[in-house]
Each structure stands twice: as structure tokens, then as C-alpha cells.
Amino acid sequence: MSKVTNYRFSFGPWNISEGSDPFGPEVRSPYSLPQKLDMYQRLGFEGVQLHDDDVVENLDDLQSLQVLKRAQEVGSMLTERSLVAEFVAPRLWIHPQTIDGGFTSNCAADRNHAFDRCSRAIDIAREVGTRNIVLWLAREGTYIRAAKNARAAYDRVLNAINYMLEYDPEIRIWIEPKPNEPMDQAYVPTIGHAIALAYRSSDPARVGGLVESAHAILAGLDPADEMAFALAHGKLCSVHLNDQNGLKYDQDKSFGSVSLRSAYNQVRVLEEAGYGQRGEFIGLDVKVMRTQKQPGSTAHLVNSRATFLHLVEKVRTVDRDLERQLIEARDYEALDAYTLRHLLGVPARGALESPRPVLATSGNQ
Ligand code: XUL
Ligand code: MN
């Protein structure tokens, strides 16, 4: 990596939420979209992630011209605040015709609905000034595998991607994999699946992936390695940094909240690959704790961003010579201890550690 990356950050309006969960209602009064947009710069963010209906509420009930007019208004709100729309994502999981999935529904009318909704999302994206479409394939999966033909489902997802690429020859599609929730099993659970689809699409250069930390953890995978895999293919278009405490519902905890070390590994892989130097955002997808009061309901965003930047400093100040020597000596115990000391801010040659002598005495005893 040659130059120093000046990171830009993004989040979506849904990340400032009212606290409802499957077991209880909202606990905070809502902020309006303009109120949320007013907060972005102050919180240290410039990129706005958007679902199609974050831009145009109730868009299924509106005529095309009404949709475009509202999207233009939101586009102006962004410009007035010097904000950038990072992407628009079609929300394909709420409408009754998405109950059993959109693209992979067994019902042709549902599949057509999903195609129409994607066309509208693309129109909206153009009006708010982005060419990037995020596809989180929420209900493209099953509760029981007997319900759908998986082989046909993969073709249907591919057809949908090709349809969008053809609908607008300038858009780019970023697939956001997730292995489960709301479905039991999703058809596109990992970045490997997403990138395989990208290569099979009608225009692979315009299809890539977005890795969310929590989604990788839910798949039993290492988020940093998932990011590295996409980077190795030149296909890491964005990230959703957050954290996840084991295999349970999708938590979207603040970045680093569960594992600082995993967070460090993610920051390191991004920083070393020069991620962000081609305009990519450090995207967050974090949920505030239900216990927060309304004025404190943006703390998780500020804290996640700060943690990211602290970890960038850790990556930039790591003793690369020492690491190299320990790797050459294959002394991974010392490398492990050094990494932890570095994260803890304890001097490398503190009372508990003396990695260099290990090199002199390494042998097969
Ligand atoms: C769902 C999720 C979504 C996507 C955008 O788990 O992460 O918010 O990021 O549709
Ligand atoms: Mn996400």
C-alpha cells in the first residue's frame, strides 16, 4: 500500500432506530429522515446507505412519476448536506408478494413483482445519485428445503441479476450474503457464493460483493477472510462492519463489541489492501441497544467509527519486523502474544513477554 487512506464512513437511516424487536414495541420516538440526515456530518459520516423505501416510503402504492419526484427531493436533501448516497437496496422482504421470497418464489407473479421492485430501486438510485445497488437476498431461501427446487433457485437469482444489469447498463450490483434469518437456509450464504454468481452473470465487471461482519460470523466464517477473499477477486465493493456474539439472531452489535481482535483483523485486511482508496466506504450496519434513550441512540455509530480508527492506528503501528521474524521462526505463540500485547497497549518487551530470545532457542525439543 503506497499512500495513506483517508477513510470515509457510511451508515443507513435504519441504523438510528426506535428499538422495536420481535418481543416488544418501539421505546424511542422516531427522528424524521431530514433530522437523521442533519446528523450525518456531525457524527463523522458522509455516505448514506439507503433502501428504496428509505427514499420513497410506500413506493408500491405510488405511480412512477411520484416515485421519481420524491427520489429527486431526497437527492436534493443529500446534496444540500454534502452527503453521498452510497447505494440503494431494494427491500424485497416486506410486501405480501415476498412472503416466500421474490426471485426464488414458486409463484411467477411474485417473481415479476420482485423484478418490478428492482427496476424501481434502480430508478430511485439514479435520482439520488448512485449507480450502486445492494442485493441482500433476504427471503431467497427456504424454511424447509423440500419447499423449493434449489437448482432452479440459483438460475432464478442469476436471471434477476442479469435482468438488472440489462435494465440499466451503468448500474453495479453488490451482493450482500447472509446464511440465515429470516429464512432457515439462504441460497447465497457466503461471499464465495456471491462472487461465483458475479462471474456467471452477463457482466461480471459490474457485479461484486458486500461483506457484513455479523453475517460471516453467522456462517461460521472469519469476516476478515471473507473480506480478503473478495479483495483477492477485486470484488469487495463495500463492507458492513459490526459484531455478533455467537450463533444466534443477527445482532448488529457495535464494531469490536464482541471481539476486538476479530475487528482488528478486519481493519488490517482492509488497510493492507488499500481498501477505501478507490472511493469505497467503510460502511457500518449497527443496531443501538434497546435500552438507550433517544438522544443516545447514535452512540453506537460514533463508537464503531472511533473503534475502527483506533484499530487503523494499531495496524499502522504494528512492529512489522518483529512479526516477520516470528513468522520466519514459525513461533506463532510469540506472534499471538505480541498481537495481544499490541492490542492491549502493553509494550512488546514487557514483563510478560520476551519474544526475541525465543528465536535464538527455537528447536524441536
Ligand atoms: C440484513 C442487512 C440489511 C442489508 C441491506 O441483515 O444487513 O440491512 O444490509 O438491505
Ligand atoms: Mn447489512
Short mmCIF file of C-alpha atoms and ligand atoms in Angstrom, two decimals:
data_model
loop_
_atom_site.label_atom_id
_atom_site.label_comp_id
_atom_site.label_asym_id
_atom_site.label_seq_id
_atom_site.Cartn_x
_atom_site.Cartn_y
_atom_site.Cartn_z
CA MET A 1 0.00 0.00 0.00
CA SER A 2 1.58 3.25 -1.09
CA LYS A 3 -0.50 6.16 0.20
CA VAL A 4 -2.31 6.69 3.47
CA THR A 5 -6.05 6.02 3.23
CA ASN A 6 -8.34 8.77 4.40
CA TYR A 7 -11.36 6.69 5.35
CA ARG A 8 -14.92 7.76 4.60
CA PHE A 9 -17.79 6.29 6.58
CA SER A 10 -21.42 5.43 5.84
CA PHE A 11 -24.50 4.09 7.60
CA GLY A 12 -28.18 3.74 6.80
CA PRO A 13 -31.12 5.62 8.36
CA TRP A 14 -32.38 2.28 9.76
CA ASN A 15 -29.28 2.29 12.00
CA ILE A 16 -30.93 5.05 14.03
CA SER A 17 -33.94 3.07 15.18
CA GLU A 18 -36.73 3.17 17.70
CA GLY A 19 -35.91 -0.06 19.50
CA SER A 20 -38.67 -2.44 18.47
CA ASP A 21 -37.75 -6.12 18.47
CA PRO A 22 -39.78 -9.32 17.94
CA PHE A 23 -40.79 -9.19 21.62
CA GLY A 24 -41.64 -5.56 22.19
CA PRO A 25 -42.56 -2.24 20.60
CA GLU A 26 -40.66 0.95 19.90
CA VAL A 27 -39.17 2.58 23.02
CA ARG A 28 -37.94 5.85 21.49
CA SER A 29 -39.74 8.41 19.38
CA PRO A 30 -38.54 8.48 15.77
CA TYR A 31 -36.34 11.02 14.05
CA SER A 32 -37.54 12.02 10.58
CA LEU A 33 -35.33 11.36 7.55
CA PRO A 34 -34.23 15.04 7.31
CA GLN A 35 -33.42 15.02 11.04
CA LYS A 36 -31.30 11.92 10.57
CA LEU A 37 -29.55 13.38 7.53
CA ASP A 38 -28.78 16.51 9.57
CA MET A 39 -26.84 14.30 12.00
CA TYR A 40 -24.53 12.58 9.50
CA GLN A 41 -21.71 15.13 9.17
CA ARG A 42 -21.73 15.89 12.89
CA LEU A 43 -21.34 12.20 13.67
CA GLY A 44 -18.41 11.93 11.21
CA PHE A 45 -20.25 10.32 8.29
CA GLU A 46 -20.55 11.32 4.68
CA GLY A 47 -22.08 8.26 2.98
CA VAL A 48 -25.76 7.37 3.22
CA GLN A 49 -26.85 3.77 2.68
CA LEU A 50 -30.44 3.62 1.52
CA HIS A 51 -33.17 1.10 0.97
CA ASP A 52 -35.50 2.05 -1.85
CA ASP A 53 -38.28 2.78 0.67
CA ASP A 54 -35.98 4.77 2.95
CA VAL A 55 -36.01 7.16 -0.01
CA VAL A 56 -39.64 6.75 -1.13
CA GLU A 57 -41.98 5.48 1.57
CA ASN A 58 -44.87 3.26 0.40
CA LEU A 59 -43.39 3.15 -3.06
CA ASP A 60 -45.53 0.18 -4.10
CA ASP A 61 -48.60 2.42 -3.79
CA LEU A 62 -47.23 5.24 -5.95
CA GLN A 63 -47.08 5.95 -9.68
CA SER A 64 -43.64 6.01 -11.32
CA LEU A 65 -43.62 9.80 -11.64
CA GLN A 66 -44.47 10.22 -7.96
CA VAL A 67 -41.63 7.87 -7.06
CA LEU A 68 -39.15 9.81 -9.16
CA LYS A 69 -40.30 13.16 -7.74
CA ARG A 70 -39.82 12.02 -4.15
CA ALA A 71 -36.44 10.46 -5.01
CA GLN A 72 -35.34 13.77 -6.52
CA GLU A 73 -36.35 15.56 -3.31
CA VAL A 74 -34.26 13.18 -1.24
CA GLY A 75 -31.38 13.58 -3.72
CA SER A 76 -31.52 17.35 -3.07
CA MET A 77 -31.60 16.77 0.70
CA LEU A 78 -28.34 14.84 0.35
CA THR A 79 -26.68 17.46 -1.85
CA GLU A 80 -27.71 20.30 0.49
CA ARG A 81 -25.91 18.48 3.31
CA SER A 82 -22.86 17.47 1.22
CA LEU A 83 -23.78 13.81 1.66
CA VAL A 84 -23.34 11.00 -0.86
CA ALA A 85 -25.74 8.12 -1.48
CA GLU A 86 -23.54 5.03 -1.23
CA PHE A 87 -26.12 2.60 -2.59
CA VAL A 88 -29.81 1.81 -2.86
CA ALA A 89 -31.07 -1.65 -1.83
CA PRO A 90 -34.48 -2.97 -2.95
CA ARG A 91 -36.36 -4.04 0.17
CA LEU A 92 -37.65 -7.36 -1.04
CA TRP A 93 -38.87 -8.82 2.24
CA ILE A 94 -41.90 -6.83 3.46
CA HIS A 95 -44.52 -6.80 0.68
CA PRO A 96 -47.05 -9.71 0.78
CA GLN A 97 -45.69 -10.89 -2.57
CA THR A 98 -42.30 -11.53 -0.98
CA ILE A 99 -43.56 -13.83 1.77
CA ASP A 100 -41.83 -16.84 0.24
CA GLY A 101 -39.08 -14.85 -1.45
CA GLY A 102 -39.02 -12.70 -4.56
CA PHE A 103 -36.74 -14.10 -7.24
CA THR A 104 -36.99 -17.66 -5.94
CA SER A 105 -40.70 -17.75 -5.14
CA ASN A 106 -42.51 -20.67 -6.75
CA CYS A 107 -45.14 -18.16 -7.92
CA ALA A 108 -44.46 -16.34 -11.23
CA ALA A 109 -46.46 -13.27 -10.14
CA ASP A 110 -44.23 -12.90 -7.07
CA ARG A 111 -41.13 -13.18 -9.21
CA ASN A 112 -42.45 -10.46 -11.53
CA HIS A 113 -43.18 -8.26 -8.52
CA ALA A 114 -39.55 -8.64 -7.42
CA PHE A 115 -38.29 -7.66 -10.88
CA ASP A 116 -40.55 -4.57 -10.91
CA ARG A 117 -39.42 -3.58 -7.44
CA CYS A 118 -35.77 -3.86 -8.52
CA SER A 119 -36.45 -1.66 -11.56
CA ARG A 120 -37.96 0.94 -9.25
CA ALA A 121 -35.00 0.70 -6.88
CA ILE A 122 -32.66 1.34 -9.82
CA ASP A 123 -34.72 4.36 -10.93
CA ILE A 124 -34.53 5.69 -7.37
CA ALA A 125 -30.79 5.08 -7.20
CA ARG A 126 -30.25 7.16 -10.31
CA GLU A 127 -32.27 10.03 -8.85
CA VAL A 128 -30.33 10.11 -5.58
CA GLY A 129 -27.05 9.98 -7.47
CA THR A 130 -25.69 6.47 -7.09
CA ARG A 131 -25.16 3.61 -9.54
CA ASN A 132 -24.72 1.04 -6.77
CA ILE A 133 -27.44 -1.47 -5.94
CA VAL A 134 -27.08 -3.72 -2.87
CA LEU A 135 -28.86 -7.03 -3.03
CA TRP A 136 -29.43 -8.61 0.34
CA LEU A 137 -31.36 -11.72 -0.70
CA ALA A 138 -33.41 -11.82 2.48
CA ARG A 139 -36.04 -14.42 1.66
CA GLU A 140 -34.25 -16.19 -1.19
CA GLY A 141 -34.04 -19.45 0.69
CA THR A 142 -36.30 -21.88 2.48
CA TYR A 143 -37.74 -22.89 5.81
CA ILE A 144 -37.56 -26.48 4.62
CA ARG A 145 -35.58 -27.50 1.60
CA ALA A 146 -38.47 -29.53 0.22
CA ALA A 147 -40.29 -26.25 -0.44
CA LYS A 148 -38.24 -25.13 -3.46
CA ASN A 149 -36.02 -26.53 -6.16
CA ALA A 150 -32.56 -25.25 -5.19
CA ARG A 151 -31.10 -25.88 -8.65
CA ALA A 152 -33.82 -23.75 -10.23
CA ALA A 153 -33.42 -21.14 -7.48
CA TYR A 154 -29.79 -20.46 -8.39
CA ASP A 155 -30.78 -19.88 -12.02
CA ARG A 156 -33.55 -17.56 -10.88
CA VAL A 157 -31.20 -15.46 -8.77
CA LEU A 158 -28.81 -15.26 -11.70
CA ASN A 159 -31.63 -14.25 -14.05
CA ALA A 160 -32.62 -11.47 -11.67
CA ILE A 161 -29.06 -10.14 -11.60
CA ASN A 162 -28.87 -10.25 -15.39
CA TYR A 163 -32.25 -8.54 -15.66
CA MET A 164 -30.98 -5.63 -13.55
CA LEU A 165 -27.70 -5.38 -15.45
CA GLU A 166 -29.68 -5.11 -18.66
CA TYR A 167 -32.29 -2.73 -17.25
CA ASP A 168 -29.58 -0.14 -16.63
CA PRO A 169 -26.21 -0.67 -18.33
CA GLU A 170 -24.48 1.61 -15.82
CA ILE A 171 -25.53 0.14 -12.51
CA ARG A 172 -23.34 -2.10 -10.38
CA ILE A 173 -24.71 -4.84 -8.17
CA TRP A 174 -23.20 -5.61 -4.78
CA ILE A 175 -24.47 -8.88 -3.35
CA GLU A 176 -24.61 -8.98 0.47
CA PRO A 177 -24.56 -12.62 1.58
CA LYS A 178 -26.15 -13.89 4.78
CA PRO A 179 -26.65 -17.55 5.71
CA ASN A 180 -29.94 -17.37 7.62
CA GLU A 181 -32.55 -15.09 9.17
CA PRO A 182 -35.25 -14.52 8.19
CA MET A 183 -35.02 -17.87 6.35
CA ASP A 184 -33.70 -21.07 7.87
CA GLN A 185 -31.27 -21.58 4.97
CA ALA A 186 -30.35 -18.92 2.42
CA TYR A 187 -29.24 -19.68 -1.13
CA VAL A 188 -26.40 -17.12 -1.05
CA PRO A 189 -24.82 -17.60 2.39
CA THR A 190 -21.20 -16.54 1.82
CA ILE A 191 -19.12 -14.16 -0.28
CA GLY A 192 -17.86 -17.17 -2.25
CA HIS A 193 -21.42 -17.85 -3.42
CA ALA A 194 -21.88 -14.16 -4.26
CA ILE A 195 -18.69 -13.97 -6.29
CA ALA A 196 -19.46 -17.18 -8.15
CA LEU A 197 -22.76 -15.58 -9.18
CA ALA A 198 -20.89 -12.43 -10.21
CA TYR A 199 -18.61 -14.38 -12.55
CA ARG A 200 -21.55 -16.21 -14.10
CA SER A 201 -23.51 -13.00 -14.68
CA SER A 202 -23.80 -11.30 -18.06
CA ASP A 203 -21.36 -8.55 -16.98
CA PRO A 204 -19.01 -9.76 -14.20
CA ALA A 205 -17.18 -6.42 -14.04
CA ARG A 206 -20.37 -4.83 -12.70
CA VAL A 207 -21.13 -7.39 -10.00
CA GLY A 208 -19.31 -7.69 -6.68
CA GLY A 209 -19.95 -8.20 -3.02
CA LEU A 210 -20.51 -6.52 0.33
CA VAL A 211 -19.27 -8.41 3.37
CA GLU A 212 -21.05 -7.88 6.69
CA SER A 213 -19.06 -9.00 9.74
CA ALA A 214 -22.08 -10.47 11.57
CA HIS A 215 -23.27 -12.36 8.50
CA ALA A 216 -19.86 -14.02 8.10
CA ILE A 217 -19.84 -14.98 11.78
CA LEU A 218 -23.34 -16.44 11.45
CA ALA A 219 -21.98 -18.58 8.59
CA GLY A 220 -19.24 -19.81 10.93
CA LEU A 221 -16.62 -17.96 8.89
CA ASP A 222 -13.99 -15.38 9.68
CA PRO A 223 -15.09 -11.91 8.49
CA ALA A 224 -11.52 -10.83 7.72
CA ASP A 225 -11.00 -13.86 5.50
CA GLU A 226 -14.32 -13.28 3.75
CA MET A 227 -13.18 -9.73 3.02
CA ALA A 228 -9.77 -10.95 1.86
CA PHE A 229 -11.43 -13.44 -0.50
CA ALA A 230 -13.46 -10.67 -2.13
CA LEU A 231 -10.42 -8.38 -2.25
CA ALA A 232 -8.41 -11.11 -3.98
CA HIS A 233 -11.03 -11.09 -6.74
CA GLY A 234 -11.17 -7.29 -6.92
CA LYS A 235 -14.77 -7.57 -5.79
CA LEU A 236 -15.01 -6.06 -2.32
CA CYS A 237 -17.33 -3.16 -3.12
CA SER A 238 -18.37 -2.35 0.44
CA VAL A 239 -18.48 -3.66 3.98
CA HIS A 240 -20.97 -3.66 6.82
CA LEU A 241 -18.80 -3.61 9.89
CA ASN A 242 -20.47 -4.72 13.10
CA ASP A 243 -20.17 -7.62 15.57
CA GLN A 244 -22.04 -10.75 16.57
CA ASN A 245 -21.94 -12.77 19.78
CA GLY A 246 -22.06 -16.34 18.51
CA LEU A 247 -24.69 -18.23 16.57
CA LYS A 248 -27.97 -16.54 17.41
CA TYR A 249 -30.25 -13.92 15.84
CA ASP A 250 -28.49 -11.26 13.75
CA GLN A 251 -27.30 -8.81 16.40
CA ASP A 252 -25.56 -6.00 14.50
CA LYS A 253 -23.60 -5.07 17.61
CA SER A 254 -21.15 -2.17 17.58
CA PHE A 255 -17.92 -2.90 15.71
CA GLY A 256 -15.44 -4.62 18.05
CA SER A 257 -18.01 -5.06 20.81
CA VAL A 258 -17.58 -8.85 20.99
CA SER A 259 -14.11 -9.42 19.60
CA LEU A 260 -11.65 -6.57 19.34
CA ARG A 261 -9.18 -8.97 17.84
CA SER A 262 -11.53 -10.02 15.05
CA ALA A 263 -12.26 -6.33 14.43
CA TYR A 264 -8.50 -5.66 14.25
CA ASN A 265 -8.12 -8.49 11.71
CA GLN A 266 -10.84 -6.94 9.55
CA VAL A 267 -9.32 -3.47 9.71
CA ARG A 268 -5.92 -4.91 8.90
CA VAL A 269 -7.09 -6.76 5.81
CA LEU A 270 -8.84 -3.63 4.54
CA GLU A 271 -5.97 -1.27 5.30
CA GLU A 272 -3.31 -3.53 3.79
CA ALA A 273 -5.32 -3.92 0.57
CA GLY A 274 -5.72 -0.15 0.19
CA TYR A 275 -9.49 -0.53 0.58
CA GLY A 276 -11.03 2.93 0.50
CA GLN A 277 -8.53 4.39 -1.95
CA ARG A 278 -10.90 3.86 -4.88
CA GLY A 279 -13.72 5.65 -3.07
CA GLU A 280 -15.11 2.66 -1.19
CA PHE A 281 -16.83 3.50 2.08
CA ILE A 282 -16.33 1.98 5.49
CA GLY A 283 -19.96 1.05 5.90
CA LEU A 284 -21.47 0.25 9.27
CA ASP A 285 -24.63 -1.77 9.84
CA VAL A 286 -25.02 -1.47 13.60
CA LYS A 287 -28.01 -1.54 15.87
CA VAL A 288 -28.24 0.54 19.03
CA MET A 289 -29.18 -1.23 22.26
CA ARG A 290 -32.87 -1.08 23.08
CA THR A 291 -32.00 0.39 26.48
CA GLN A 292 -30.69 3.67 25.01
CA LYS A 293 -32.70 6.89 25.32
CA GLN A 294 -33.42 8.79 22.10
CA PRO A 295 -30.55 11.35 22.42
CA GLY A 296 -28.10 8.48 22.92
CA SER A 297 -29.39 6.45 20.01
CA THR A 298 -26.47 7.38 17.74
CA ALA A 299 -23.73 6.42 20.20
CA HIS A 300 -23.19 3.03 18.53
CA LEU A 301 -22.34 4.79 15.25
CA VAL A 302 -19.84 7.19 16.80
CA ASN A 303 -18.30 4.41 18.88
CA SER A 304 -17.99 1.96 15.97
CA ARG A 305 -16.34 4.61 13.81
CA ALA A 306 -13.94 5.54 16.62
CA THR A 307 -13.08 1.88 17.22
CA PHE A 308 -12.34 1.46 13.52
CA LEU A 309 -9.98 4.46 13.56
CA HIS A 310 -8.24 3.31 16.75
CA LEU A 311 -7.68 -0.05 15.11
CA VAL A 312 -6.28 1.62 11.97
CA GLU A 313 -3.70 3.17 14.29
CA LYS A 314 -2.96 -0.28 15.70
CA VAL A 315 -2.46 -1.65 12.19
CA ARG A 316 -0.19 1.26 11.25
CA THR A 317 1.97 0.94 14.36
CA VAL A 318 2.42 -2.82 14.48
CA ASP A 319 6.09 -3.91 14.59
CA ARG A 320 6.35 -5.49 11.14
CA ASP A 321 10.00 -6.54 11.63
CA LEU A 322 9.16 -8.41 14.77
CA GLU A 323 6.18 -10.04 13.07
CA ARG A 324 8.36 -11.09 10.13
CA GLN A 325 10.96 -12.64 12.41
CA LEU A 326 8.37 -14.53 14.40
CA ILE A 327 6.73 -15.80 11.22
CA GLU A 328 10.10 -16.91 9.82
CA ALA A 329 10.85 -18.74 13.06
CA ARG A 330 7.31 -20.14 12.95
CA ASP A 331 6.94 -19.01 16.55
CA TYR A 332 3.22 -18.41 16.38
CA GLU A 333 2.86 -18.50 20.18
CA ALA A 334 5.07 -15.44 20.40
CA LEU A 335 3.25 -13.88 17.45
CA ASP A 336 -0.06 -14.47 19.22
CA ALA A 337 1.25 -12.94 22.44
CA TYR A 338 2.71 -9.97 20.60
CA THR A 339 -0.58 -9.32 18.77
CA LEU A 340 -2.49 -9.33 22.06
CA ARG A 341 0.07 -7.05 23.76
CA HIS A 342 -0.11 -4.66 20.84
CA LEU A 343 -3.91 -4.53 21.07
CA LEU A 344 -3.74 -4.09 24.84
CA GLY A 345 -1.20 -1.30 24.51
CA VAL A 346 1.32 -3.22 26.62
CA PRO A 347 4.93 -2.79 25.49
CA ALA A 348 6.13 -5.66 23.28
CA ARG A 349 9.03 -6.41 25.58
CA GLY A 350 7.08 -6.01 28.81
CA ALA A 351 7.48 -8.15 31.89
CA LEU A 352 5.39 -10.96 30.46
CA GLU A 353 6.98 -11.18 27.06
CA SER A 354 10.41 -11.54 25.55
CA PRO A 355 9.77 -12.75 22.03
CA ARG A 356 13.23 -12.25 20.61
CA PRO A 357 15.06 -14.83 22.75
CA VAL A 358 12.62 -17.47 21.50
CA LEU A 359 14.19 -17.07 18.08
CA ALA A 360 17.64 -17.96 19.38
CA THR A 361 16.50 -21.09 21.16
CA SER A 362 13.91 -22.37 18.68
CA GLY A 363 14.34 -26.05 18.02
CA ASN A 364 12.49 -29.33 18.11
CA GLN A 365 12.68 -30.02 21.85
C1 XUL B 1 -29.85 -7.54 6.93
C2 XUL B 1 -28.97 -6.48 6.45
C3 XUL B 1 -29.61 -5.44 5.59
C4 XUL B 1 -28.76 -5.07 4.42
C5 XUL B 1 -29.35 -4.08 3.48
O1 XUL B 1 -29.28 -8.40 7.80
O2 XUL B 1 -27.82 -6.45 6.79
O3 XUL B 1 -29.85 -4.30 6.36
O4 XUL B 1 -27.56 -4.54 4.86
O5 XUL B 1 -30.54 -4.50 2.92
MN MN B 2 -26.09 -5.32 6.26
#
